[in-house]
Amino acid sequence: QVQLVESGGGLVQAGGSLRLTCVASGRTLSTRAMGWFRQAPGKERDFVAGVSWSGANTYYADSVKGRFSISRDNAKNTVYLQMNSLKPEDTAVYYCAAARGGSAGYTPSRLVEYDYWGQGTQVTVSS
């Protein structure tokens, strides 16, 4: 079983940056697409960004395009989310997730397409 641990969240002013890190233990994630989701209190969990297991293909929610960047280092079983130009509406708990199997270019964006989830890390953006 894959276990995921997120880190890097915190409090930042609008316009600032944060870099989230997700480290996997147990089974390697090298053949799994990875994604980041976020959830604000009382709201649904939303897709933020995904990267295929090859690392060649990425997909972003419209709300974060041009501001966030997802990347991975399979040798370290690690995925990153670089968040720039943060806005108050980005405030949420951010979760990393490992997807089910797929082709090298598979870039899922739905909750049901992911098998494993981290515990989440809080990101708060003040105005």
PDB file of C-alpha atoms in Angstrom:
ATOM      1  CA  GLN A   1       0.000   0.000   0.000  1.00  0.00           C
ATOM      2  CA  VAL A   2       1.170   3.510  -0.804  1.00  0.00           C
ATOM      3  CA  GLN A   3       1.335   6.024   2.041  1.00  0.00           C
ATOM      4  CA  LEU A   4       1.536   9.720   1.202  1.00  0.00           C
ATOM      5  CA  VAL A   5       2.645  12.574   3.447  1.00  0.00           C
ATOM      6  CA  GLU A   6       2.216  16.217   2.440  1.00  0.00           C
ATOM      7  CA  SER A   7       4.231  19.122   3.794  1.00  0.00           C
ATOM      8  CA  GLY A   8       4.989  22.736   2.973  1.00  0.00           C
ATOM      9  CA  GLY A   9       1.691  24.372   3.805  1.00  0.00           C
ATOM     10  CA  GLY A  10       1.452  27.505   5.880  1.00  0.00           C
ATOM     11  CA  LEU A  11       0.286  31.085   6.076  1.00  0.00           C
ATOM     12  CA  VAL A  12       1.228  33.433   3.261  1.00  0.00           C
ATOM     13  CA  GLN A  13       0.067  36.829   2.046  1.00  0.00           C
ATOM     14  CA  ALA A  14      -1.721  37.229  -1.259  1.00  0.00           C
ATOM     15  CA  GLY A  15       0.764  37.295  -4.108  1.00  0.00           C
ATOM     16  CA  GLY A  16       3.205  35.077  -2.276  1.00  0.00           C
ATOM     17  CA  SER A  17       4.409  31.571  -3.031  1.00  0.00           C
ATOM     18  CA  LEU A  18       4.497  28.171  -1.391  1.00  0.00           C
ATOM     19  CA  ARG A  19       5.923  24.844  -2.473  1.00  0.00           C
ATOM     20  CA  LEU A  20       4.096  21.724  -1.358  1.00  0.00           C
ATOM     21  CA  THR A  21       5.845  18.375  -1.177  1.00  0.00           C
ATOM     22  CA  CYS A  22       4.348  14.905  -1.090  1.00  0.00           C
ATOM     23  CA  VAL A  23       6.561  11.966  -0.184  1.00  0.00           C
ATOM     24  CA  ALA A  24       5.447   8.393  -0.715  1.00  0.00           C
ATOM     25  CA  SER A  25       6.447   5.383   1.341  1.00  0.00           C
ATOM     26  CA  GLY A  26       5.821   1.741   0.690  1.00  0.00           C
ATOM     27  CA  ARG A  27       5.065   0.884  -2.893  1.00  0.00           C
ATOM     28  CA  THR A  28       6.808   3.058  -5.444  1.00  0.00           C
ATOM     29  CA  LEU A  29       4.678   5.629  -7.238  1.00  0.00           C
ATOM     30  CA  SER A  30       6.777   5.575 -10.378  1.00  0.00           C
ATOM     31  CA  THR A  31       4.017   3.971 -12.465  1.00  0.00           C
ATOM     32  CA  ARG A  32       1.138   5.984 -11.043  1.00  0.00           C
ATOM     33  CA  ALA A  33      -0.184   9.339 -12.090  1.00  0.00           C
ATOM     34  CA  MET A  34      -0.179  11.807  -9.201  1.00  0.00           C
ATOM     35  CA  GLY A  35      -2.530  14.626  -8.390  1.00  0.00           C
ATOM     36  CA  TRP A  36      -3.186  17.478  -6.011  1.00  0.00           C
ATOM     37  CA  PHE A  37      -6.656  18.299  -4.709  1.00  0.00           C
ATOM     38  CA  ARG A  38      -7.889  20.914  -2.276  1.00  0.00           C
ATOM     39  CA  GLN A  39     -10.845  21.274   0.044  1.00  0.00           C
ATOM     40  CA  ALA A  40     -12.091  24.317   1.917  1.00  0.00           C
ATOM     41  CA  PRO A  41     -14.336  23.887   4.994  1.00  0.00           C
ATOM     42  CA  GLY A  42     -17.870  22.976   3.989  1.00  0.00           C
ATOM     43  CA  LYS A  43     -16.959  22.588   0.323  1.00  0.00           C
ATOM     44  CA  GLU A  44     -16.290  19.713  -2.025  1.00  0.00           C
ATOM     45  CA  ARG A  45     -12.795  18.467  -2.696  1.00  0.00           C
ATOM     46  CA  ASP A  46     -11.633  19.873  -6.027  1.00  0.00           C
ATOM     47  CA  PHE A  47      -8.973  18.831  -8.490  1.00  0.00           C
ATOM     48  CA  VAL A  48      -6.014  21.200  -8.709  1.00  0.00           C
ATOM     49  CA  ALA A  49      -3.282  19.585 -10.811  1.00  0.00           C
ATOM     50  CA  GLY A  50      -2.164  16.213 -12.101  1.00  0.00           C
ATOM     51  CA  VAL A  51       0.915  14.682 -13.675  1.00  0.00           C
ATOM     52  CA  SER A  52       1.203  11.394 -15.555  1.00  0.00           C
ATOM     53  CA  TRP A  53       3.566   8.722 -14.273  1.00  0.00           C
ATOM     54  CA  SER A  54       5.961   9.500 -17.110  1.00  0.00           C
ATOM     55  CA  GLY A  55       6.063  13.108 -15.937  1.00  0.00           C
ATOM     56  CA  ALA A  56       5.565  14.287 -19.512  1.00  0.00           C
ATOM     57  CA  ASN A  57       1.893  15.233 -19.272  1.00  0.00           C
ATOM     58  CA  THR A  58       0.303  17.678 -16.862  1.00  0.00           C
ATOM     59  CA  TYR A  59      -3.212  18.981 -16.391  1.00  0.00           C
ATOM     60  CA  TYR A  60      -4.459  21.918 -14.332  1.00  0.00           C
ATOM     61  CA  ALA A  61      -7.725  23.294 -13.100  1.00  0.00           C
ATOM     62  CA  ASP A  62      -8.612  26.523 -14.886  1.00  0.00           C
ATOM     63  CA  SER A  63      -8.435  28.418 -11.609  1.00  0.00           C
ATOM     64  CA  VAL A  64      -4.712  27.711 -11.163  1.00  0.00           C
ATOM     65  CA  LYS A  65      -3.389  27.645 -14.735  1.00  0.00           C
ATOM     66  CA  GLY A  66      -0.373  29.876 -15.116  1.00  0.00           C
ATOM     67  CA  ARG A  67       0.128  30.100 -11.356  1.00  0.00           C
ATOM     68  CA  PHE A  68       0.693  26.533 -10.151  1.00  0.00           C
ATOM     69  CA  SER A  69       3.120  23.930 -11.455  1.00  0.00           C
ATOM     70  CA  ILE A  70       3.172  20.217 -10.666  1.00  0.00           C
ATOM     71  CA  SER A  71       6.285  18.084 -11.018  1.00  0.00           C
ATOM     72  CA  ARG A  72       7.614  14.760  -9.814  1.00  0.00           C
ATOM     73  CA  ASP A  73      10.842  12.986  -8.999  1.00  0.00           C
ATOM     74  CA  ASN A  74      10.190   9.269  -9.249  1.00  0.00           C
ATOM     75  CA  ALA A  75      13.638   8.371  -7.926  1.00  0.00           C
ATOM     76  CA  LYS A  76      12.649  10.083  -4.663  1.00  0.00           C
ATOM     77  CA  ASN A  77       8.992   8.979  -4.701  1.00  0.00           C
ATOM     78  CA  THR A  78       8.115  12.643  -4.448  1.00  0.00           C
ATOM     79  CA  VAL A  79       5.688  15.026  -6.130  1.00  0.00           C
ATOM     80  CA  TYR A  80       5.681  18.810  -5.819  1.00  0.00           C
ATOM     81  CA  LEU A  81       3.214  21.618  -6.266  1.00  0.00           C
ATOM     82  CA  GLN A  82       4.769  25.033  -6.768  1.00  0.00           C
ATOM     83  CA  MET A  83       2.157  27.687  -6.047  1.00  0.00           C
ATOM     84  CA  ASN A  84       2.813  31.259  -7.143  1.00  0.00           C
ATOM     85  CA  SER A  85       0.692  34.412  -7.128  1.00  0.00           C
ATOM     86  CA  LEU A  86      -1.464  32.959  -4.380  1.00  0.00           C
ATOM     87  CA  LYS A  87      -4.939  34.340  -3.826  1.00  0.00           C
ATOM     88  CA  PRO A  88      -7.201  34.198  -0.759  1.00  0.00           C
ATOM     89  CA  GLU A  89      -9.488  31.818  -2.649  1.00  0.00           C
ATOM     90  CA  ASP A  90      -6.619  29.318  -2.761  1.00  0.00           C
ATOM     91  CA  THR A  91      -7.042  28.813   0.991  1.00  0.00           C
ATOM     92  CA  ALA A  92      -7.796  25.148   1.637  1.00  0.00           C
ATOM     93  CA  VAL A  93      -6.405  21.873   2.854  1.00  0.00           C
ATOM     94  CA  TYR A  94      -4.307  20.449   0.043  1.00  0.00           C
ATOM     95  CA  TYR A  95      -4.101  16.707  -0.515  1.00  0.00           C
ATOM     96  CA  CYS A  96      -1.829  14.700  -2.742  1.00  0.00           C
ATOM     97  CA  ALA A  97      -3.104  11.491  -4.269  1.00  0.00           C
ATOM     98  CA  ALA A  98      -1.837   8.531  -6.249  1.00  0.00           C
ATOM     99  CA  ALA A  99      -3.949   7.299  -9.122  1.00  0.00           C
ATOM    100  CA  ARG A 100      -4.807   3.808 -10.247  1.00  0.00           C
ATOM    101  CA  GLY A 101      -2.859   2.243 -13.074  1.00  0.00           C
ATOM    102  CA  GLY A 102      -2.869   3.656 -16.546  1.00  0.00           C
ATOM    103  CA  SER A 103      -0.782   4.474 -19.563  1.00  0.00           C
ATOM    104  CA  ALA A 104       2.262   6.690 -19.382  1.00  0.00           C
ATOM    105  CA  GLY A 105       0.210   9.664 -20.507  1.00  0.00           C
ATOM    106  CA  TYR A 106      -2.758   9.086 -18.180  1.00  0.00           C
ATOM    107  CA  THR A 107      -3.743  12.310 -16.395  1.00  0.00           C
ATOM    108  CA  PRO A 108      -6.846  11.718 -14.267  1.00  0.00           C
ATOM    109  CA  SER A 109      -8.741  14.570 -12.648  1.00  0.00           C
ATOM    110  CA  ARG A 110     -11.598  12.780 -10.884  1.00  0.00           C
ATOM    111  CA  LEU A 111     -11.658  11.583  -7.273  1.00  0.00           C
ATOM    112  CA  VAL A 112     -12.692   8.075  -8.280  1.00  0.00           C
ATOM    113  CA  GLU A 113      -9.560   7.698 -10.397  1.00  0.00           C
ATOM    114  CA  TYR A 114      -7.254   7.948  -7.365  1.00  0.00           C
ATOM    115  CA  ASP A 115      -6.444   5.082  -5.003  1.00  0.00           C
ATOM    116  CA  TYR A 116      -4.325   6.622  -2.228  1.00  0.00           C
ATOM    117  CA  TRP A 117      -4.503   9.897  -0.334  1.00  0.00           C
ATOM    118  CA  GLY A 118      -2.310  11.860   2.032  1.00  0.00           C
ATOM    119  CA  GLN A 119      -3.453  13.465   5.271  1.00  0.00           C
ATOM    120  CA  GLY A 120      -3.468  16.988   3.863  1.00  0.00           C
ATOM    121  CA  THR A 121      -1.592  20.195   4.569  1.00  0.00           C
ATOM    122  CA  GLN A 122      -3.217  23.545   5.328  1.00  0.00           C
ATOM    123  CA  VAL A 123      -2.612  26.493   3.024  1.00  0.00           C
ATOM    124  CA  THR A 124      -3.918  29.864   4.188  1.00  0.00           C
ATOM    125  CA  VAL A 125      -3.616  32.960   2.013  1.00  0.00           C
ATOM    126  CA  SER A 126      -4.341  36.273   3.695  1.00  0.00           C
ATOM    127  CA  SER A 127      -5.443  39.426   1.906  1.00  0.00           C
TER     128      SER A 127
END
